[in-house]
PDB file of C-alpha atoms and ligand atoms in Angstrom:
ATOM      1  CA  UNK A 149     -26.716 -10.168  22.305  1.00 98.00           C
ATOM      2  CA  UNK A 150     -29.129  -8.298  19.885  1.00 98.00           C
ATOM      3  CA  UNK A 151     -27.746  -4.945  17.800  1.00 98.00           C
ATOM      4  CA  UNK A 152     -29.784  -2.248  16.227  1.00 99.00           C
ATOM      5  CA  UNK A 153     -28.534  -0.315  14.111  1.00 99.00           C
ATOM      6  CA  UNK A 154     -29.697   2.940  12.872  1.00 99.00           C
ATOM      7  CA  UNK A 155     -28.455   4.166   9.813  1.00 99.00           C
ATOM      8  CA  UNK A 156     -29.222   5.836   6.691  1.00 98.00           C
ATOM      9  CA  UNK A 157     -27.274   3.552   4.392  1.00 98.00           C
ATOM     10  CA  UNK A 158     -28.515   0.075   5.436  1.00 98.00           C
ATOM     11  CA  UNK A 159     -26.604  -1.654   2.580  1.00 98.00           C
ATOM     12  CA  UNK A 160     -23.415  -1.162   3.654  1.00 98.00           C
ATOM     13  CA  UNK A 161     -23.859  -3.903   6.218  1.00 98.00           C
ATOM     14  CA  UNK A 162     -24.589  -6.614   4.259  1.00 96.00           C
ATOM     15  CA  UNK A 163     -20.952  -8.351   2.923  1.00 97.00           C
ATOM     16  CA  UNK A 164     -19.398  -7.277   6.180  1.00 97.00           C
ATOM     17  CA  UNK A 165     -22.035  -9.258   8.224  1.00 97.00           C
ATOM     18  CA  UNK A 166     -22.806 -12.310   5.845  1.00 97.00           C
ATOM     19  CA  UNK A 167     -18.859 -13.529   6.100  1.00 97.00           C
ATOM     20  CA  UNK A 168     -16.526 -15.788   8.783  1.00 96.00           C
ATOM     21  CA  UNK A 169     -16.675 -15.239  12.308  1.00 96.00           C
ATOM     22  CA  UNK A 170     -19.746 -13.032  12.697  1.00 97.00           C
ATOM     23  CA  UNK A 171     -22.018 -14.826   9.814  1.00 97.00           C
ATOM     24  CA  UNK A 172     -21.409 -18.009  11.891  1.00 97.00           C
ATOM     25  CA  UNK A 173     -22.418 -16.182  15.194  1.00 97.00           C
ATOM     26  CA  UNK A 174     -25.370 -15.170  13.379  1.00 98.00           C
ATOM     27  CA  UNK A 175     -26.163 -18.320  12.277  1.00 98.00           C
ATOM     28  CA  UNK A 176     -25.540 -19.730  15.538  1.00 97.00           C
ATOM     29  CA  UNK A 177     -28.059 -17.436  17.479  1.00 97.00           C
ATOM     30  CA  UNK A 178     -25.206 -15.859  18.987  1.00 97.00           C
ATOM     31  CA  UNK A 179     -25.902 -12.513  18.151  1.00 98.00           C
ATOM     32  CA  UNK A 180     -28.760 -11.127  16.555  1.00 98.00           C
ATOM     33  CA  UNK A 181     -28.140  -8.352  14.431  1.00 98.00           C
ATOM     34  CA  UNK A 182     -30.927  -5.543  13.274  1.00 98.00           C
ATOM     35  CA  UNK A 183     -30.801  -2.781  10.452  1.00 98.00           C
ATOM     36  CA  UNK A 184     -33.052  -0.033  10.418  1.00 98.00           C
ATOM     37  CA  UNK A 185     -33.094   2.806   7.240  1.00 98.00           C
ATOM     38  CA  UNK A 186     -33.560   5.948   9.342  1.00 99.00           C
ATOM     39  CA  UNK A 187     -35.095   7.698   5.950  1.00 98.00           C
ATOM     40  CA  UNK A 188     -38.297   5.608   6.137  1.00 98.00           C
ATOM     41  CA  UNK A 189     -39.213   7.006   9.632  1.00 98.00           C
ATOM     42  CA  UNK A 190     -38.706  10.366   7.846  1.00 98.00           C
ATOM     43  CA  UNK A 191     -42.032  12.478   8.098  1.00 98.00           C
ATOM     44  CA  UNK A 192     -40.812  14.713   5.473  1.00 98.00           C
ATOM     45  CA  UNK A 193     -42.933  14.008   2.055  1.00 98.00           C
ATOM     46  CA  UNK A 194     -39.302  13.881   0.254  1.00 98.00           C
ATOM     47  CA  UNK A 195     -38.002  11.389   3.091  1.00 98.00           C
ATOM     48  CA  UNK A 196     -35.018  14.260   3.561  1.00 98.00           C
ATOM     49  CA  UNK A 197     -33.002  13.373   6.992  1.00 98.00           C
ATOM     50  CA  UNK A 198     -30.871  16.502   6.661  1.00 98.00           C
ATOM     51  CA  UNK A 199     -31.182  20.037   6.746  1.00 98.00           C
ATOM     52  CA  UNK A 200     -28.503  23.166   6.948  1.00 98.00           C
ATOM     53  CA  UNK A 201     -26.839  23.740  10.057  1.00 98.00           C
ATOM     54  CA  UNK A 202     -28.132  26.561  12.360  1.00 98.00           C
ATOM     55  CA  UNK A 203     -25.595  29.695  12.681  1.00 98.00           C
ATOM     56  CA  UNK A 204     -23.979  28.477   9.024  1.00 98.00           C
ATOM     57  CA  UNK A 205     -21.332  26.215   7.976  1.00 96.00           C
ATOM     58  CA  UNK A 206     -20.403  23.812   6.022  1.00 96.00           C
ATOM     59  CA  UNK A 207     -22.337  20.492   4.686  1.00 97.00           C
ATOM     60  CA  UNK A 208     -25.283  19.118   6.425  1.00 98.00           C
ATOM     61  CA  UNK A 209     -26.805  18.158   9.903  1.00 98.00           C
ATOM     62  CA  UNK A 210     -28.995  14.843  10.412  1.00 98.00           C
ATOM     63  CA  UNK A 211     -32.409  16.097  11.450  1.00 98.00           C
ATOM     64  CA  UNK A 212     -33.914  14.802  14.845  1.00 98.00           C
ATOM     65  CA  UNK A 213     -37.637  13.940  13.591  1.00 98.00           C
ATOM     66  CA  UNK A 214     -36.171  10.633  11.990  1.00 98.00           C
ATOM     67  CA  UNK A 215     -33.790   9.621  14.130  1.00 99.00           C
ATOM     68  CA  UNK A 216     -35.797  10.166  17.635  1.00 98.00           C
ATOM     69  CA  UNK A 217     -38.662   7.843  16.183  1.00 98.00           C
ATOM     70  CA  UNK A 218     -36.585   5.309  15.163  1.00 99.00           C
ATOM     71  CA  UNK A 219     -34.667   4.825  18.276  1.00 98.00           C
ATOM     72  CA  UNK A 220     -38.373   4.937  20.122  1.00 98.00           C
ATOM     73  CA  UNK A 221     -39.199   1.894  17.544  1.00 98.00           C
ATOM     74  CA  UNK A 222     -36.224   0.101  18.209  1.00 98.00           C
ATOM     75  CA  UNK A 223     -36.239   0.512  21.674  1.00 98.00           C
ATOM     76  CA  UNK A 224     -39.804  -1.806  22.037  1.00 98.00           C
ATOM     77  CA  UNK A 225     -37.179  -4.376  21.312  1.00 98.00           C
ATOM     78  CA  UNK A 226     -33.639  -3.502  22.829  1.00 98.00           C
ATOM     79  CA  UNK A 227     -32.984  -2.469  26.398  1.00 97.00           C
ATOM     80  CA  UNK A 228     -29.589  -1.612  25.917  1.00 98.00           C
ATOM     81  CA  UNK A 229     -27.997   1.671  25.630  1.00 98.00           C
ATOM     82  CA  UNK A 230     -27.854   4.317  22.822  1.00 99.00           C
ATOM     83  CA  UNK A 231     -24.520   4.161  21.345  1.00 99.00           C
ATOM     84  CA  UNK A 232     -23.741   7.376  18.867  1.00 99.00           C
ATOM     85  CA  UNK A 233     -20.549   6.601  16.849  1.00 99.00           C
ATOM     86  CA  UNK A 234     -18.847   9.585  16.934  1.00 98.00           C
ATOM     87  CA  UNK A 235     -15.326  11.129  16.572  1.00 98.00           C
ATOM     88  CA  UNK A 236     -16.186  13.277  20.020  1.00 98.00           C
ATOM     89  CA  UNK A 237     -16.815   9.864  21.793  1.00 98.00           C
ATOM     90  CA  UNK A 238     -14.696   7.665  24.313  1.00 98.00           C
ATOM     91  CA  UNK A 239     -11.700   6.296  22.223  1.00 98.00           C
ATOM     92  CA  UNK A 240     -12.669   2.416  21.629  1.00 98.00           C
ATOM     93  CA  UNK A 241      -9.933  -0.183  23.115  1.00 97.00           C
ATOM     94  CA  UNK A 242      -9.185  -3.838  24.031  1.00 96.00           C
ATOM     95  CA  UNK A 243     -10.328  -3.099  27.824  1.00 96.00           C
ATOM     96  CA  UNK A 244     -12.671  -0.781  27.491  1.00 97.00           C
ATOM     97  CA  UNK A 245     -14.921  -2.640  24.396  1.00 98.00           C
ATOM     98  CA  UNK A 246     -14.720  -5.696  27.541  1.00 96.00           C
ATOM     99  CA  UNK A 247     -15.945  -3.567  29.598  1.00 97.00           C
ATOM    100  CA  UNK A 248     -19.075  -2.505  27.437  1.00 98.00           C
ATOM    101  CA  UNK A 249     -19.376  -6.345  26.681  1.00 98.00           C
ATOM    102  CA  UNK A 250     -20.020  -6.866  30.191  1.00 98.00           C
ATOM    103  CA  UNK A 251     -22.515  -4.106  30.756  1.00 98.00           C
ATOM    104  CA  UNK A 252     -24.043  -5.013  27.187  1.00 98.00           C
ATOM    105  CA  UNK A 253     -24.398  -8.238  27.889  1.00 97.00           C
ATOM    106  CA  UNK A 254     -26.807  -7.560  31.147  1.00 97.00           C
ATOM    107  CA  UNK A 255     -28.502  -5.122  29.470  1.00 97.00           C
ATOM    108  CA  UNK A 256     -29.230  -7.201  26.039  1.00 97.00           C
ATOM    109  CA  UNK A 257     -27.336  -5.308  23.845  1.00 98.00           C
ATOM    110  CA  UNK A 258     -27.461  -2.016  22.281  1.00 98.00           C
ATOM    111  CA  UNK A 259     -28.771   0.441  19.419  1.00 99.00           C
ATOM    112  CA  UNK A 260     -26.556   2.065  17.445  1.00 99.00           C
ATOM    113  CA  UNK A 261     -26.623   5.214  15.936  1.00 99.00           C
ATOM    114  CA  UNK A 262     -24.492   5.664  12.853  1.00 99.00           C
ATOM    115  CA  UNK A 263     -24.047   9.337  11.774  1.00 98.00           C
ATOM    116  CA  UNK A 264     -23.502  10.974   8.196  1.00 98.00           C
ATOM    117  CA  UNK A 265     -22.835  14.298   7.002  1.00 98.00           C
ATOM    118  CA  UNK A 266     -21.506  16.370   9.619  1.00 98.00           C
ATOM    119  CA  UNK A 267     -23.534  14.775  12.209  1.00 98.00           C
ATOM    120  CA  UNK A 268     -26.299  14.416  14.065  1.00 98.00           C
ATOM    121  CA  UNK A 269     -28.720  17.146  15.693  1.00 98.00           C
ATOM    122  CA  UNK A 270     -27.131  17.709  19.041  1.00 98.00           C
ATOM    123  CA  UNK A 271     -30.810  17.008  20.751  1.00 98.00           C
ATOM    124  CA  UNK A 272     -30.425  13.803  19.622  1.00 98.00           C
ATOM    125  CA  UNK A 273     -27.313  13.605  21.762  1.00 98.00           C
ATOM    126  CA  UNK A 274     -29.235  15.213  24.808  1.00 98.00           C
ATOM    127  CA  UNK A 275     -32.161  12.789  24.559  1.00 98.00           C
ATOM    128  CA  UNK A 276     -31.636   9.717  23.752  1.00 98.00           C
ATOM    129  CA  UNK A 277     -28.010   8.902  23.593  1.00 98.00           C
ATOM    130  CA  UNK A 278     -26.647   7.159  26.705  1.00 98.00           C
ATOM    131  CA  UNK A 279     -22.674   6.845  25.206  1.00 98.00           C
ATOM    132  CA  UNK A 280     -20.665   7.632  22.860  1.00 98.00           C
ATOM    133  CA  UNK A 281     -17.723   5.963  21.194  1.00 99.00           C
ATOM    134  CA  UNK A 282     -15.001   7.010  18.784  1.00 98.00           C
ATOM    135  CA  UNK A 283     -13.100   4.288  16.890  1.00 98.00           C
ATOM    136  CA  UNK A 284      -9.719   6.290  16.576  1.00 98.00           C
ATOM    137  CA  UNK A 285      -8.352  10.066  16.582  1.00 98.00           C
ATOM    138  CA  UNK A 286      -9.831  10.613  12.523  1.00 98.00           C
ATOM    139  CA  UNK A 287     -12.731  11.650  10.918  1.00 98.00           C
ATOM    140  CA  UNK A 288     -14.888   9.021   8.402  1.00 98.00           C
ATOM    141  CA  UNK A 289     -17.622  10.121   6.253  1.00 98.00           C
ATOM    142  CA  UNK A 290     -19.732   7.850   8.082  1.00 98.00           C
ATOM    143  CA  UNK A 291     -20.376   5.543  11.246  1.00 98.00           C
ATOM    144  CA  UNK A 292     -21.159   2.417   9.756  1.00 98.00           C
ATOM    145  CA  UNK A 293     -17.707   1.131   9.781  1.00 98.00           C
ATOM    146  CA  UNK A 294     -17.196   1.961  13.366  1.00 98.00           C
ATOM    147  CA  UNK A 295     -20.918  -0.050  14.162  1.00 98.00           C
ATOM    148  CA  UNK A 296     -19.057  -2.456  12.276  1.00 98.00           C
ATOM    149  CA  UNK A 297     -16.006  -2.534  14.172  1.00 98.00           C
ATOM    150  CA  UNK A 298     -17.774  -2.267  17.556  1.00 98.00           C
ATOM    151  CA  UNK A 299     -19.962  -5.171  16.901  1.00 98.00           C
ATOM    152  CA  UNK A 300     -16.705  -7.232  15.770  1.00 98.00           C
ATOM    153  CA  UNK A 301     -14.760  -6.805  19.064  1.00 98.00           C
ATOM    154  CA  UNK A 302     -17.827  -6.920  21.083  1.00 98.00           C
ATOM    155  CA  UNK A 303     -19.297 -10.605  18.991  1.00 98.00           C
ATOM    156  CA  UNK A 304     -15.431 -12.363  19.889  1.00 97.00           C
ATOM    157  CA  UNK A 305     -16.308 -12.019  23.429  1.00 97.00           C
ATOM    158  CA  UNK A 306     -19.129 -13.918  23.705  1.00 97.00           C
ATOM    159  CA  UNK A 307     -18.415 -17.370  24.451  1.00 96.00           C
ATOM    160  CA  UNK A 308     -18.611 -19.681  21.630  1.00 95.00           C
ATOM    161  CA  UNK A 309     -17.982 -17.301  19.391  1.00 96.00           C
ATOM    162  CA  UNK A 310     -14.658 -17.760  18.594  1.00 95.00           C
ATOM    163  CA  UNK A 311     -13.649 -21.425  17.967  1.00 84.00           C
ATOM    164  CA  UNK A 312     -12.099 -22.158  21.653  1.00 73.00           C
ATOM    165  CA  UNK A 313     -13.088 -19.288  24.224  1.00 55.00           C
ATOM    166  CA  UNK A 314      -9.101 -19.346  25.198  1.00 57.00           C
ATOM    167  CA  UNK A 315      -7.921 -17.775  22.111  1.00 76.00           C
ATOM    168  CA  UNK A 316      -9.172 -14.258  23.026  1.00 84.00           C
ATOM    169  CA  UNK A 317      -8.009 -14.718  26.992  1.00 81.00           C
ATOM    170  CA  UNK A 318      -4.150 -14.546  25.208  1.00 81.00           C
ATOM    171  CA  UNK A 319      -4.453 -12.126  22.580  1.00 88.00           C
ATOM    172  CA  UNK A 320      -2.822  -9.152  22.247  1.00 91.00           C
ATOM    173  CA  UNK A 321      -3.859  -6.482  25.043  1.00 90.00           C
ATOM    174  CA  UNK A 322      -5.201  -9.320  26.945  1.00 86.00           C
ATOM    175  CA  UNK A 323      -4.409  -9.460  31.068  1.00 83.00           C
ATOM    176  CA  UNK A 324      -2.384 -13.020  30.375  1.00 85.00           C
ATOM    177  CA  UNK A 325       0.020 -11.084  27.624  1.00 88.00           C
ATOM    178  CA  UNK A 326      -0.061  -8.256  30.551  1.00 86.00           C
ATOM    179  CA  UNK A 327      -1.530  -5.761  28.505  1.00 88.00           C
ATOM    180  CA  UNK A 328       1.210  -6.301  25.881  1.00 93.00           C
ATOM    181  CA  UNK A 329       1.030  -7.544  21.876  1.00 95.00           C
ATOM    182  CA  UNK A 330       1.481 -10.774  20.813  1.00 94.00           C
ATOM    183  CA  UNK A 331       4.387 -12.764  19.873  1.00 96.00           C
ATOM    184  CA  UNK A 332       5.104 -13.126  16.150  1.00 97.00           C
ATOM    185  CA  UNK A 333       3.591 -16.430  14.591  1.00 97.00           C
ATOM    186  CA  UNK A 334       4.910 -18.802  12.117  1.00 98.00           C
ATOM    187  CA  UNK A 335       3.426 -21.480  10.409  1.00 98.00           C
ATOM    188  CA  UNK A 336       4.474 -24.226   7.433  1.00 97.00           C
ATOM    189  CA  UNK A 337       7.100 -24.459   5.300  1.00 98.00           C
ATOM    190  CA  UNK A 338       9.952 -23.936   8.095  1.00 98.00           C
ATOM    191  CA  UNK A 339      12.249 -21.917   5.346  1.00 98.00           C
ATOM    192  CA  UNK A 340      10.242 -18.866   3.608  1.00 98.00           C
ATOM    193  CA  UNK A 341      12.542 -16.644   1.491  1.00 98.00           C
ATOM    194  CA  UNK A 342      15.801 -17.324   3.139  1.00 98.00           C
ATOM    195  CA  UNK A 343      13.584 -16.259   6.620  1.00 98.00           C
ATOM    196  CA  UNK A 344      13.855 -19.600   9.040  1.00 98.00           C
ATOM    197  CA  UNK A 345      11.265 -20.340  11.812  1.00 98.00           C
ATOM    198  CA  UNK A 346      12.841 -20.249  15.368  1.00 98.00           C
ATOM    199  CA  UNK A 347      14.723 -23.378  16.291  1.00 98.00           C
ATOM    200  CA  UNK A 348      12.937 -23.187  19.622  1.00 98.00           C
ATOM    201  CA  UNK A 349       9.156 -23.589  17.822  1.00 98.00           C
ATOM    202  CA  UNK A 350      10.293 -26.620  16.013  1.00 98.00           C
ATOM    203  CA  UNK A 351      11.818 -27.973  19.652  1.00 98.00           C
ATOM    204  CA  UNK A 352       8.849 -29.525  21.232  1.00 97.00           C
ATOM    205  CA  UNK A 353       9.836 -27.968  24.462  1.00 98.00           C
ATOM    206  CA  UNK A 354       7.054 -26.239  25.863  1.00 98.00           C
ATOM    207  CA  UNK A 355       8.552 -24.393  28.527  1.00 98.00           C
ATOM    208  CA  UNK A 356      11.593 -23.599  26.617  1.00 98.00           C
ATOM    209  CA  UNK A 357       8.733 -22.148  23.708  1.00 98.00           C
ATOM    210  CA  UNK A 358       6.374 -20.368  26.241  1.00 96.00           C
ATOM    211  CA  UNK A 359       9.902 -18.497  27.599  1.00 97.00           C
ATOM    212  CA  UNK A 360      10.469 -17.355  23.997  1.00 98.00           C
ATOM    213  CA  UNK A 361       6.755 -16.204  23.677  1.00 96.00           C
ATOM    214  CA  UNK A 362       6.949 -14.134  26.829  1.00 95.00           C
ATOM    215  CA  UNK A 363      10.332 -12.875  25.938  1.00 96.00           C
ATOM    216  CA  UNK A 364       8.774 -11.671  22.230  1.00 97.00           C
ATOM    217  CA  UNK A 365       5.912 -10.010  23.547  1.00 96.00           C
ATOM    218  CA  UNK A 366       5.694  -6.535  22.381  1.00 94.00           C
TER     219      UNK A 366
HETATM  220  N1  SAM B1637     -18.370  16.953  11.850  1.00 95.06           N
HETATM  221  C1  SAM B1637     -17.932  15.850  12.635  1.00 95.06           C
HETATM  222  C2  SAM B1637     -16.728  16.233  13.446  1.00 95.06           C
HETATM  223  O1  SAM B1637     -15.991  17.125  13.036  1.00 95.06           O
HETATM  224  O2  SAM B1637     -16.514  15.617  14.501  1.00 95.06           O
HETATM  225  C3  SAM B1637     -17.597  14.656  11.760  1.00 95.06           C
HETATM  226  C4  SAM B1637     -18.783  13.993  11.178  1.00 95.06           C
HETATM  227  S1  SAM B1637     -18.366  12.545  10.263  1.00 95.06           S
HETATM  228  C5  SAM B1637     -17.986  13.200   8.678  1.00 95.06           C
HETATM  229  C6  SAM B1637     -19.904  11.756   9.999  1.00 95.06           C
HETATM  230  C7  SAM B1637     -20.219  10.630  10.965  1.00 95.06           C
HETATM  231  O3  SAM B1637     -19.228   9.633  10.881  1.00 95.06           O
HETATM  232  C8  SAM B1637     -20.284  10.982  12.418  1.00 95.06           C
HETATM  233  O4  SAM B1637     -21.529  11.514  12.769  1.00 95.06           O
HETATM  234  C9  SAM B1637     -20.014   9.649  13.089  1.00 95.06           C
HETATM  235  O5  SAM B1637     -21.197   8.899  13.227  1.00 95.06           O
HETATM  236  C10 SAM B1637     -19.093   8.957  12.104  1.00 95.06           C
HETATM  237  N2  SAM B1637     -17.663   8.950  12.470  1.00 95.06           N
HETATM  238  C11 SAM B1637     -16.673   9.586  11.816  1.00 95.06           C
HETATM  239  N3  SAM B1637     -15.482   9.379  12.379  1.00 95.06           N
HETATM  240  C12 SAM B1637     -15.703   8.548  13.426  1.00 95.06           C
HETATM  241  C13 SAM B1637     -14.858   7.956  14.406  1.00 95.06           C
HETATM  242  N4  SAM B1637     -13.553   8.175  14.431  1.00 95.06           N
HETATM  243  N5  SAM B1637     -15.416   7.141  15.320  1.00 95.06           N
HETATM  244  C14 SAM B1637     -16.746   6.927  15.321  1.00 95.06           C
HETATM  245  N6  SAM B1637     -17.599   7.472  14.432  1.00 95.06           N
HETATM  246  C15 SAM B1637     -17.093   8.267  13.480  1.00 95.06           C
END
C-alpha cells in the first residue's frame, strides 16, 4: 500500500517512520511511504503557501496554487483517494480505519493532505479532496500527526505486518472481543509491588483462562 503525503513540514516524519513496526513494513515492501514539501511546488518567488483569510480573521489560510499541483504530481503515481486531515472530518475508529483499509487497499493507497495554520483553501476541499478524517474531537496545530496515526492503524492491517496476522483479529474493538477492550495483561515476575498475577494465568487451564479473559473484557 503506497502513501503520499503532502505536507509543508516534511521532517516531522522522519523518527516516527524510521522505528519498530512501520520501519520493518517499510523495509519489508509492505508499505511504501512518500513525502512531498508542498512549498517547492509553490509558484510564488518567496515559496509563501499562505496568505490572509478572505472576510478577516485570525492567522493564516494554505493557498491552493501549491497544494492543487502537488496532489496533480502525486497523483501520476497513487490512485487512491485524497485524504484531508481535518478536525471537520469523519471521527477515525477501530471499524471505520478497517473499513478504509479495505477500500485503500483496492485502490493502492492514498495521498494525504496534512494542513497547517488554520487550514486549507476550501477549493482545495471542493476539488480534489475525496474524504476527510478527524483523529479526535481537538484541534492540533498541524496534520502530520494524524497522517501519522492514520498510516499506523491502517500499516497493522496488512497482513504480515504485525508479527502473527491473529494478534490484531483479538485486539481491543475487534469483532472476536465483540467490540469490547481487552483484558488486562501480565507478564514476569508473578509478585510486582505486593500486586499478584491471577492464580488462573499461572493455571495452565485454557478454558478456565479464556473464561477469565472474556469475563475481564471491558
Ligand atoms: N481552523 C481549523 C478549525 O478550527 O477546524 C483548525 C486548523 S488546525 C490548527 C491546522 C491543521 O491541523 C488542519 O488543517 C488539519 O490538517 C490538522 N488537524 C488539527 N486537528 C486535527 C484533528 N483532530 N484531526 C485531523 N487533523 C487535524
Amino acid at each position: 500500500m503506497r502513501f503520499d503525503l503532502l505536507t509543508i513540514f516534511p521532517d516531522i516524519f522522519k523518527s516516527y517512520f524510521n522505528e519498530s513496526i512501520i520501519k520493518n513494513a517499510l523495509n519489508n515492501d509492505k508499505i511504501i511511504i512518500k513525502v512531498h514539501d508542498i512549498r517547492k511546488f509553490s509558484k510564488d518567488k518567496h515559496k509563501k503557501v499562505d496568505d490572509v483569510p478572505y472576510g478577516g480573521g485570525p492567522g493564516m489560510i494554505m493557498t491552493p496554487q501549491p497544494i492543487y499541483d502537488c496532489i496533480q504530481y502525486v497523483k501520476k503515481n497513487n490512485n487512491g483517494p485524497v485524504i484531508y486531515m481535518s478536525p471537520a472530518g469523519d471521527i477515525l475508529s477501530q471499524n471505520k480505519a478497517q473499513r478504509l483499509y479495505k477500500t485503500l487497499n483496492g485502490a493502492g493507497g492514498a495521498i494525504i493532505l496534512c494542513g497547517r495554520y488554520e487550514g486549507i483553501d476550501q477549493r482545495i476541499i471542493d476539488l480534489c479532496v475525496d474524504k476527510q478524517i478527524s483523529i479526535g474531537k481537538y484541534v492540533l496545530t498541524g496534520g502530520e500527526l494524524p497522517a501519522m496515526v492514520l498510516i499506523d492503524v491502517l500499516s497493522r492491517f496488512i497482513p504480515g505486518v504485525l508479527g502473527t496476522h491473529d494478534s490484531i483479529a483479538e485486539e481491543s474493538f475487534s469483532k472476536a472481543l465483540k467490540g469490547k477492550k481487552e483484558y488486562p495483561h501480565y507478564t514476569r515476575p508473578v509478585m510486582f509491588k505486593s500486586k499478584k498475577v491471577p492464580d488462573v494465568l499461572q493455571s495452565g487451564h485454557h478454558a478456565k483462562i479464556k473464561k477469565w479473559r472474556e469475563d475481564n473484557l471491558r
